[in-house]
Short mmCIF file of C-alpha atoms in Angstrom, two decimals:
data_model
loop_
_atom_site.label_atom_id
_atom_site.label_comp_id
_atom_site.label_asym_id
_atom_site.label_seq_id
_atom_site.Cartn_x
_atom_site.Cartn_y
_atom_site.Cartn_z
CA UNK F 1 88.59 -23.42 -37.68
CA UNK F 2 88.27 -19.82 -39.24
CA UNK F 3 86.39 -17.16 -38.48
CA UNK F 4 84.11 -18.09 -41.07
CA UNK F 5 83.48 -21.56 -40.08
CA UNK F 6 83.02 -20.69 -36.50
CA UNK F 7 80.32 -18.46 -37.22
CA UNK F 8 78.62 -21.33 -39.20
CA UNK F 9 79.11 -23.51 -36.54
CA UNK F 10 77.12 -21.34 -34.26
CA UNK F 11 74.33 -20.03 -36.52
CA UNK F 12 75.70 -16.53 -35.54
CA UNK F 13 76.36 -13.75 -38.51
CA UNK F 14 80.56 -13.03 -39.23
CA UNK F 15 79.61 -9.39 -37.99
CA UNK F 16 78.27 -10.51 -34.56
CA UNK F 17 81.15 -13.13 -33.82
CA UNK F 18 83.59 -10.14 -35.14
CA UNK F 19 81.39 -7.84 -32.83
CA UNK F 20 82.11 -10.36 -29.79
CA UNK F 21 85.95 -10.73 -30.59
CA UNK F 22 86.19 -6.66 -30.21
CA UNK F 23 83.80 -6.24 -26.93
CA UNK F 24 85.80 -9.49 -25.16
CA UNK F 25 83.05 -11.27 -24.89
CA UNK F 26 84.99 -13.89 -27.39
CA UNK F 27 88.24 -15.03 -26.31
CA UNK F 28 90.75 -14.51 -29.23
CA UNK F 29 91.71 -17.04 -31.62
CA UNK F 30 95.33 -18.77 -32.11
CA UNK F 31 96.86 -16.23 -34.03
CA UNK F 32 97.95 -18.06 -37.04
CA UNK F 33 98.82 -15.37 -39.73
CA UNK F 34 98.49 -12.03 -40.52
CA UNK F 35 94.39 -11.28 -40.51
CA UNK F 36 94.06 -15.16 -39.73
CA UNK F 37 93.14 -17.06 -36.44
CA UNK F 38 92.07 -20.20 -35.57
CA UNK F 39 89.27 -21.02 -32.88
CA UNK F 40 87.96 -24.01 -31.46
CA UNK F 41 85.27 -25.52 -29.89
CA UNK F 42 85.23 -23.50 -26.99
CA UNK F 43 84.38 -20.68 -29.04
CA UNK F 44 81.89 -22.63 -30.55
CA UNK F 45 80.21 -23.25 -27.34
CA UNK F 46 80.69 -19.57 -26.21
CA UNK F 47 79.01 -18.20 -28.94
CA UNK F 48 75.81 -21.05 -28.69
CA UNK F 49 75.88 -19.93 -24.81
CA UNK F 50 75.80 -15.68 -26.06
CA UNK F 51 72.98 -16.44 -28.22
CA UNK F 52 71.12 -18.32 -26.18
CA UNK F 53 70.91 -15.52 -23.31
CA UNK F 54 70.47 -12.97 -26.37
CA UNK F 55 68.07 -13.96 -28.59
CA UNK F 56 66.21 -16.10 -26.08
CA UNK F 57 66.58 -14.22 -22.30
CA UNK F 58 66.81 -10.96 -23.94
CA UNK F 59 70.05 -10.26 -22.25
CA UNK F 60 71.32 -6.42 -23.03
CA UNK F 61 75.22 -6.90 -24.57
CA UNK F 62 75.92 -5.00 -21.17
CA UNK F 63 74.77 -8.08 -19.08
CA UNK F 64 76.66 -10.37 -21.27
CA UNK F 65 80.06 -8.63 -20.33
CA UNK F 66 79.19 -9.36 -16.45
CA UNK F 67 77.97 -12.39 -17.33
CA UNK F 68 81.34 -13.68 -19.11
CA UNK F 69 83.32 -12.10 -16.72
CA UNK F 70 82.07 -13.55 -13.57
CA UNK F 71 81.67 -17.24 -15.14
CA UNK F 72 85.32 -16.45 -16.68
CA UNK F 73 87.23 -16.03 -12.98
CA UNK F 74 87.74 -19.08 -11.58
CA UNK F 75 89.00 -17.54 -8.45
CA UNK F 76 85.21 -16.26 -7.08
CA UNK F 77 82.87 -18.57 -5.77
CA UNK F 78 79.98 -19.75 -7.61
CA UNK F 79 77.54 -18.44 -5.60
CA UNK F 80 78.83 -14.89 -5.79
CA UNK F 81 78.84 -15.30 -9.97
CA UNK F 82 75.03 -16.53 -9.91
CA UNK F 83 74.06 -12.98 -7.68
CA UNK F 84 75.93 -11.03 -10.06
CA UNK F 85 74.61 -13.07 -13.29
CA UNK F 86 70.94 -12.39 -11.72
CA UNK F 87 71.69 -9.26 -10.90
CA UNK F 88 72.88 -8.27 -14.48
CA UNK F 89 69.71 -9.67 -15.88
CA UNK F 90 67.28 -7.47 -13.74
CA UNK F 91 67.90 -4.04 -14.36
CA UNK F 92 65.55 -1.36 -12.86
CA UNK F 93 62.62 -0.24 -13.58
CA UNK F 94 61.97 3.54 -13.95
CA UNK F 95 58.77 4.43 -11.28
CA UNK F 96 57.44 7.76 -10.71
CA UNK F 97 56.70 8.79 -6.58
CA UNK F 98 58.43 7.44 -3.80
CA UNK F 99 60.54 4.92 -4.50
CA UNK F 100 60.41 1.63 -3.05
CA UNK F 101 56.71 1.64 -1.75
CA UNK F 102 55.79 -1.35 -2.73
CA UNK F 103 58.94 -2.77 -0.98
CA UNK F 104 57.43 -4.20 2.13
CA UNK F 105 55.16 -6.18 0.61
CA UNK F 106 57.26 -7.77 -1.89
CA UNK F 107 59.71 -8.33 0.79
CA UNK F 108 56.63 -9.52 3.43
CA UNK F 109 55.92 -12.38 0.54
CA UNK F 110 59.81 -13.28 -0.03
CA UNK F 111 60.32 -14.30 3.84
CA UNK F 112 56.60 -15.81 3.49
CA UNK F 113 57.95 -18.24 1.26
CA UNK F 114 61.07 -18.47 3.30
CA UNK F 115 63.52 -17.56 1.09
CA UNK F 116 66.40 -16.06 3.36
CA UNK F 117 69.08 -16.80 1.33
CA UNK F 118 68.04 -14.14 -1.05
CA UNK F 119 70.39 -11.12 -0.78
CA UNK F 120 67.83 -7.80 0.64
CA UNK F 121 69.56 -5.28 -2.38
CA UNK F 122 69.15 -8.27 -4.75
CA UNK F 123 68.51 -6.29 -8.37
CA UNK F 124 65.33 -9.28 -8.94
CA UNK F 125 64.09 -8.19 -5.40
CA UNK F 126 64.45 -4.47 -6.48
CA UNK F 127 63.00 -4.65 -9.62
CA UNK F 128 59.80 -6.69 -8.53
CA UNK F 129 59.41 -3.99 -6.18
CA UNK F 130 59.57 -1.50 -9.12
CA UNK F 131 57.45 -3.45 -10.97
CA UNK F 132 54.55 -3.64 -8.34
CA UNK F 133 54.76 -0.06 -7.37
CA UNK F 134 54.90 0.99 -11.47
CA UNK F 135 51.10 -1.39 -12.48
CA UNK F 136 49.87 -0.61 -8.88
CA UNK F 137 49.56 3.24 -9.71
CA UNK F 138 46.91 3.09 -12.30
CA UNK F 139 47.13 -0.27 -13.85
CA UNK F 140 46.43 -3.24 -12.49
CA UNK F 141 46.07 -4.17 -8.58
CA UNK F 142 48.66 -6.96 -7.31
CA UNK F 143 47.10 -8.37 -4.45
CA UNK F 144 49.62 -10.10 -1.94
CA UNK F 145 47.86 -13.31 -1.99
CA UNK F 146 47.80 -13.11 -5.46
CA UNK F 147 51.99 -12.39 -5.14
CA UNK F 148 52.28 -14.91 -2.71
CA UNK F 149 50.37 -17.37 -4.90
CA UNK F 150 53.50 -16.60 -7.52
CA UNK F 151 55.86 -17.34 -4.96
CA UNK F 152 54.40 -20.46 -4.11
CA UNK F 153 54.57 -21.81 -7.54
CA UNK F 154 58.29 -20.16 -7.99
CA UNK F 155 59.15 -22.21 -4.82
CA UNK F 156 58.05 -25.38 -6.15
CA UNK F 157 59.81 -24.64 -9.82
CA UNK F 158 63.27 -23.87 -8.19
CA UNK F 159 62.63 -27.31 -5.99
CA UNK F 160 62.76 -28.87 -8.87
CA UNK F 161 64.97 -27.27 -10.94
CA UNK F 162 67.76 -27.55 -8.11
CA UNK F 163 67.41 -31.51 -8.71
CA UNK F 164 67.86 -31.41 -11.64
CA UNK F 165 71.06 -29.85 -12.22
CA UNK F 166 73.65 -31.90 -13.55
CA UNK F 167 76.96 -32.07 -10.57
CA UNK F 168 79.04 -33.95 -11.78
CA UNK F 169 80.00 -31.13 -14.54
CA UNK F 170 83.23 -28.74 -13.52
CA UNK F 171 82.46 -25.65 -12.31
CA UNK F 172 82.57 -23.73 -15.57
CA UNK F 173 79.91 -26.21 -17.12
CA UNK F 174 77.34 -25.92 -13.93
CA UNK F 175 77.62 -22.42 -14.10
CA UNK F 176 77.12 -22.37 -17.94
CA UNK F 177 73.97 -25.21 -17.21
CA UNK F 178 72.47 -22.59 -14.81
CA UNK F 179 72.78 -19.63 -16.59
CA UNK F 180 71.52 -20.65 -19.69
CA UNK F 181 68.99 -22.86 -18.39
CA UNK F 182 67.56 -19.69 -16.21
CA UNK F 183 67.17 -17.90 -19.59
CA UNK F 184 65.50 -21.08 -21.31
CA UNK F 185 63.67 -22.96 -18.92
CA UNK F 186 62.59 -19.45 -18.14
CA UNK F 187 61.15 -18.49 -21.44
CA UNK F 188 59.94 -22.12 -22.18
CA UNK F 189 57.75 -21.51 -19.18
CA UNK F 190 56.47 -18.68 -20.61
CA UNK F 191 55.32 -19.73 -23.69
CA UNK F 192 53.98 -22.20 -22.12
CA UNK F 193 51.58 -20.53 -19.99
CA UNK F 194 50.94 -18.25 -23.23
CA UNK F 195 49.68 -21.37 -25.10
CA UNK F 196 47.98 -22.54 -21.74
CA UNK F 197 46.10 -19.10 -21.88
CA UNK F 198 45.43 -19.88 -25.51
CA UNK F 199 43.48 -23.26 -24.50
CA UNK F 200 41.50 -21.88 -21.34
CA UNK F 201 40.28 -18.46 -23.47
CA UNK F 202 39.08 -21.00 -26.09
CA UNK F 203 37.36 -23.57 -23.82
CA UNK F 204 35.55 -20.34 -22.15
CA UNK F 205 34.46 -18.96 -25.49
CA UNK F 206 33.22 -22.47 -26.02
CA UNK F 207 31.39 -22.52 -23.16
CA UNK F 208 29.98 -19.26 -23.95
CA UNK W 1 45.85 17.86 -20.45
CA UNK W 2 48.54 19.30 -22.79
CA UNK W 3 51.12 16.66 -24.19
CA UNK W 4 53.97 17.60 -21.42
CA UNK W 5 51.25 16.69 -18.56
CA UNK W 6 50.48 13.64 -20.73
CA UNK W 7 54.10 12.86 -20.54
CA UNK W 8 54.32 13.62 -16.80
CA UNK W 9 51.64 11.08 -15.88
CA UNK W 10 52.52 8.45 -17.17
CA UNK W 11 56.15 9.01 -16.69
CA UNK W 12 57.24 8.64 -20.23
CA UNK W 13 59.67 11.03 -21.60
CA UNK W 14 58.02 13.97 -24.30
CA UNK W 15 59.62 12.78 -27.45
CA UNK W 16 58.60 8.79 -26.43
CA UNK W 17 54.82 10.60 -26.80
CA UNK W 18 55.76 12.00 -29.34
CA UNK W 19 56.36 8.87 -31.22
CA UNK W 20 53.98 7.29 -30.44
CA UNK W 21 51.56 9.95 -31.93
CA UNK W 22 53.65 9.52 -34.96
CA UNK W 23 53.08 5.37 -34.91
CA UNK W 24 49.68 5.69 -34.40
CA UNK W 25 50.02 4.06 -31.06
CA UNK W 26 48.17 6.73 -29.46
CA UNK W 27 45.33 8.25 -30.80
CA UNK W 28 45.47 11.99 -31.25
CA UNK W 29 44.16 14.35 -28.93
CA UNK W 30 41.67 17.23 -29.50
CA UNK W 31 43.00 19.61 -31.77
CA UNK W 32 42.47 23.43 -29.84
CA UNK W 33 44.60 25.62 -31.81
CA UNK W 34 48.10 25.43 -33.79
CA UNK W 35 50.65 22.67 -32.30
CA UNK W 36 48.29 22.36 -29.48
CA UNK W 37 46.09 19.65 -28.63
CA UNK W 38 44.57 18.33 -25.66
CA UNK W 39 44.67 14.80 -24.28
CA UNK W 40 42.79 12.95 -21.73
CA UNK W 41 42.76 10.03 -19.14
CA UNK W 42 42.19 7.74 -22.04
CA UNK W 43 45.72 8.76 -22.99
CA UNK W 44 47.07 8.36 -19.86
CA UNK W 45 46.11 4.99 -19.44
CA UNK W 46 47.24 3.73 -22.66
CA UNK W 47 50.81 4.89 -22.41
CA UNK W 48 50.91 3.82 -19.26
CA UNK W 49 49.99 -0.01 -20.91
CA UNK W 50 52.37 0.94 -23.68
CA UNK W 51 55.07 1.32 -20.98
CA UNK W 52 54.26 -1.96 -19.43
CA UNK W 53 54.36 -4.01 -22.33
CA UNK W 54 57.59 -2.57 -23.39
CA UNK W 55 59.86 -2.08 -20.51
CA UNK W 56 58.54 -5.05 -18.32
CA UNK W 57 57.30 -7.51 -21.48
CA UNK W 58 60.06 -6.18 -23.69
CA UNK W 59 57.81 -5.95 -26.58
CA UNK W 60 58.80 -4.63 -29.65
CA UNK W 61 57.62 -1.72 -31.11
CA UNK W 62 56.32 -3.85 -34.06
CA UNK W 63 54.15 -6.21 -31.61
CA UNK W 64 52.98 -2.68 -29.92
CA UNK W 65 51.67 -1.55 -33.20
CA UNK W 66 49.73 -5.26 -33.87
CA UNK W 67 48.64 -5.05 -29.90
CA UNK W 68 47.08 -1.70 -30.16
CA UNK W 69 45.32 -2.51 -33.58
CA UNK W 70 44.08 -5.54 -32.44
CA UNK W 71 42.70 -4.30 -28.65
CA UNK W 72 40.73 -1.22 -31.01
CA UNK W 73 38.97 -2.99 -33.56
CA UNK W 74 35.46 -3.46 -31.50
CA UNK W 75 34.66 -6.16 -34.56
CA UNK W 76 36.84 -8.87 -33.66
CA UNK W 77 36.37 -11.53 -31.56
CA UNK W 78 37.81 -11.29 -28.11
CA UNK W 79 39.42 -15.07 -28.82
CA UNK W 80 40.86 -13.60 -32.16
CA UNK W 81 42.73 -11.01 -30.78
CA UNK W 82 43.99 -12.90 -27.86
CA UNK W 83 45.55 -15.12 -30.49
CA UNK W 84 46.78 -12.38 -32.50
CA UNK W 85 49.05 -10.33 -29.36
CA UNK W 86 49.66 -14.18 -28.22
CA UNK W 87 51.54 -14.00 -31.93
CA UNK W 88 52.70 -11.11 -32.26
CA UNK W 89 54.69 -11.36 -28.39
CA UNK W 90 56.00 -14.98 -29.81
CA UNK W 91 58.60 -14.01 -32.44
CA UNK W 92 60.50 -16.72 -34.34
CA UNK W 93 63.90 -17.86 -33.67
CA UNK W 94 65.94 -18.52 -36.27
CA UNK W 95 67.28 -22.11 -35.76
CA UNK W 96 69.80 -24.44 -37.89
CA UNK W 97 69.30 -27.50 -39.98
CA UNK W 98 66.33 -28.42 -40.41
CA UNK W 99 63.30 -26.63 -38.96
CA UNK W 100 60.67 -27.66 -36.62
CA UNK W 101 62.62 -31.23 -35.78
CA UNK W 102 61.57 -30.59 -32.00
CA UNK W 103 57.64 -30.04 -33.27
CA UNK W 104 56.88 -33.23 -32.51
CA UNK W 105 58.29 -33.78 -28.94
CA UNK W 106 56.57 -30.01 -27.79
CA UNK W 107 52.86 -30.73 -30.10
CA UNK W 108 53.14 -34.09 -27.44
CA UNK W 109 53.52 -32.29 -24.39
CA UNK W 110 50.77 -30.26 -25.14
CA UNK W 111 48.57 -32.71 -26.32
CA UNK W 112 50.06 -34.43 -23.14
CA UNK W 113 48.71 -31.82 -21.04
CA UNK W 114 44.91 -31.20 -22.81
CA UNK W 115 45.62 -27.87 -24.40
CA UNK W 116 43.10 -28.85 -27.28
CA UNK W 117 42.40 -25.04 -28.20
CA UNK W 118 46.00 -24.02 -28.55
CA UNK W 119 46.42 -23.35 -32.09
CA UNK W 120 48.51 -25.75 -34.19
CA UNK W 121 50.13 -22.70 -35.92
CA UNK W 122 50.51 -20.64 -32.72
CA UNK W 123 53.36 -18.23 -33.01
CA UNK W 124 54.39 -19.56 -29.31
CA UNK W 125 54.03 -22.93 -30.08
CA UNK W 126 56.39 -22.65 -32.78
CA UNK W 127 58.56 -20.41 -30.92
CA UNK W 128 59.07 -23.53 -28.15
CA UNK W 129 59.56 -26.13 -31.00
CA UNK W 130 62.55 -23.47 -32.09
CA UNK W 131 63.96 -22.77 -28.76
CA UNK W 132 64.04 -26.66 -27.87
CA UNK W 133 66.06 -27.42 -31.26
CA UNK W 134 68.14 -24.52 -30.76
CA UNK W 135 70.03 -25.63 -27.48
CA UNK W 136 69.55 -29.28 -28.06
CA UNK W 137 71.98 -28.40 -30.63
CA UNK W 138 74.71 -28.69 -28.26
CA UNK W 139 73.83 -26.27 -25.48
CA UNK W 140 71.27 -28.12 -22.75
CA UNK W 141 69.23 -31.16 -23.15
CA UNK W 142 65.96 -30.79 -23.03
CA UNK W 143 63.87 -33.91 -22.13
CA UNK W 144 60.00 -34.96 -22.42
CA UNK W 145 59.80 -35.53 -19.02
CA UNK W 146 61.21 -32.05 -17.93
CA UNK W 147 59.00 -30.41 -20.25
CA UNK W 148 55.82 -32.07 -19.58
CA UNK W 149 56.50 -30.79 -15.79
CA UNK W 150 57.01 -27.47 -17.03
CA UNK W 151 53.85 -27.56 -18.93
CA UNK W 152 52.09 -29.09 -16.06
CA UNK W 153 53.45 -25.94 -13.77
CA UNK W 154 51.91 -23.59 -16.50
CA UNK W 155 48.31 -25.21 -16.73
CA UNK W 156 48.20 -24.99 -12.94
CA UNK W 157 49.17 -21.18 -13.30
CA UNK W 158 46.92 -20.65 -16.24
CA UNK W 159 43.92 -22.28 -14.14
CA UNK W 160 44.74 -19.66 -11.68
CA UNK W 161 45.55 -17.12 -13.47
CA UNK W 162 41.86 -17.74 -15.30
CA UNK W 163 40.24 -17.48 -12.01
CA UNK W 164 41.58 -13.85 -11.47
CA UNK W 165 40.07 -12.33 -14.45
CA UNK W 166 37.59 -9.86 -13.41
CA UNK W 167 34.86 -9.90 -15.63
CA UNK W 168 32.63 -7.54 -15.16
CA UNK W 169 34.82 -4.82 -16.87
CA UNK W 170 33.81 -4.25 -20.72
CA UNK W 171 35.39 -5.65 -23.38
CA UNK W 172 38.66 -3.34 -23.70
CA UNK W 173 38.86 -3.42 -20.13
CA UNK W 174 39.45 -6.82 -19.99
CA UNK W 175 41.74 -6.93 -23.19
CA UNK W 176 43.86 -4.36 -21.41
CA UNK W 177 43.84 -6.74 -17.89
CA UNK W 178 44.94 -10.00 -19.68
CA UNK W 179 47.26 -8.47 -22.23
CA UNK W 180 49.04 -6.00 -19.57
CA UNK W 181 48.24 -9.23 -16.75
CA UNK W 182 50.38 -11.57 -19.34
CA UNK W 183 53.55 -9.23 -18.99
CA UNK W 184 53.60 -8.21 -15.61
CA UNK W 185 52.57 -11.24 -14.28
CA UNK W 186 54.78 -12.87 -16.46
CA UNK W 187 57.46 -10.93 -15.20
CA UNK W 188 56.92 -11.59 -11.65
CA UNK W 189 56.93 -15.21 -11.97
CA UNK W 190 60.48 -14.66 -13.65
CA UNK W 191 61.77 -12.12 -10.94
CA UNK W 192 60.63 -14.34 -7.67
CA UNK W 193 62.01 -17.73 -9.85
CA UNK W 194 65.34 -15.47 -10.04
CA UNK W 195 65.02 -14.73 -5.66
CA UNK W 196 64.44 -18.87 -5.50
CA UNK W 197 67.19 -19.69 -7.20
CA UNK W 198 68.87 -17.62 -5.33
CA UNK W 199 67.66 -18.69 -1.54
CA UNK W 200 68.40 -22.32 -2.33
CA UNK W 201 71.93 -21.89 -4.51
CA UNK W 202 73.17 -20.13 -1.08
CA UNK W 203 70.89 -22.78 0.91
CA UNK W 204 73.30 -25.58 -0.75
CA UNK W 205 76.66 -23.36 -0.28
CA UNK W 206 76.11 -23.64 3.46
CA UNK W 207 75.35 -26.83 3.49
CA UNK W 208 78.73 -27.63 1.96
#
């Protein structure tokens, strides 16, 4: 198909998919003619996949680069692409002070929760550091049973998401399942606990 | 405090206050002489919610401008302008074909669930219906049964999460708390999911 077609397929504007095509984040086309190329349904998929981590995890075009790049090589092992997929999608927070001093406890709920296959300079463990330390100042207090109580939950969400994904895919289409479904399921969690806010404000202002 | 003090507490850079002064997203200070005005804690605070809404919630400028409007009108119902940052954080996505063909399978799940006082025309409800038709396009399947357990996961959290309000601040006080809680709480949940999926991804390397 042409350019044009391919960016119907996809829901995507011409500009973007031309965008993608000049950043590498599109493989090029059969070259076919002078100004002409044809692309298939790989592209097709490529661009559903870009969007998806775009428009619905907010992905920076930065992260998308690392993110095509380390589900591209087939020569690293998966579990090396997923650290540097999650890393790409937590960048750091800007704090004022000390850095870091909200480290130990984040850290003191991670190995409460016995995660110990999470890397120590992970950019997610980083950034929830960052994150604590930036409310903590003046904003809001995070307790650590209140953090743990998150960690609990996340625990028994990745349980279950692990089951669920699909193995008898190649390894390009389980790491294209996980990383889109950690942008999705992601967000479809959190409008789901937005609308679950939505019903337990309303019963309370019921209830007077 | 003059505006580069301002700036220096809450760790946002002059011009960013500056803007902000501009949008109307901070009020202005007291005016003591030509270009000079003073600012106080109330300033402080607000950029530093501002900040958190933006760089940890990734909220739009356009959402900031509803938020802030919304959380400052002392008229409105507290349940009102819940709804209205609820909406305003829940942009839609712009799907293919034809819209809202997921409605039905996400208004289930929530009726599934007994979110009675979630609005039918909630921004975040539609949002979901969106997202679900967008990668059941072609990208990820999405089925009932995986999204009632998501929505399960979410009234548990929102139960919580409803628990931890502290009420005896006044009204903007608690406005601030559950709009500011909503991010960075949200955020959390996303980072330590990230960490999980880690832990057990390496977990099931080992294991072979």
């Amino acid at each position: 198909m042409l350019v044009s077609e391919l960016a119907e397929r996809a829901d995507v504007p011409v500009a973007t998919v031309k965008y993608y095509l000049r950043e590498g984040l599109l493989p090029p086309g059969d070259v076919t003619g002078p100004r002409r190329a044809e692309y298939d349904e790989a592209h097709v998929r490529r661009l559903r996949i870009l969007r998806a981590l775009r428009e619905v995890g907010g992905a920076p075009v930065s992260a998308l680069q690392v993110i095509v790049d380390a589900v591209e090589d087939d020569s690293r092992p998966m579990h090396d692409v997923l650290c540097q997929v999650s890393d790409a999608l937590s960048p750091p927070l800007p704090v004022d002070g000390p850095a870091q001093a909200a480290a130990p406890q984040v850290n003191a709920v991670i190995a409460g929760v016995g995660w110990t296959g999470a890397r120590k300079d992970a950019a997610a463990r980083l950034r929830l550091a960052e994150l604590v330390q930036l409310v903590s100042e003046e904003l809001l207090t995070v307790d650590t049973e209140v953090l743990a109580y998150y960690a609990h939950l996340a625990d028994e969400l990745c349980r279950t998401e692990l089951a669920l994904i699909d193995t008898t895919k190649d390894r390009q289409g389980t790491l294209e399942d996980m990383v889109v479904g950690e942008a999705v399921f992601g967000e479809i969690l959190t409008l789901l606990r937005r609308l679950g806010h939505e019903h337990y404000q309303e019963q309370r202002r019921r209830e007077g």
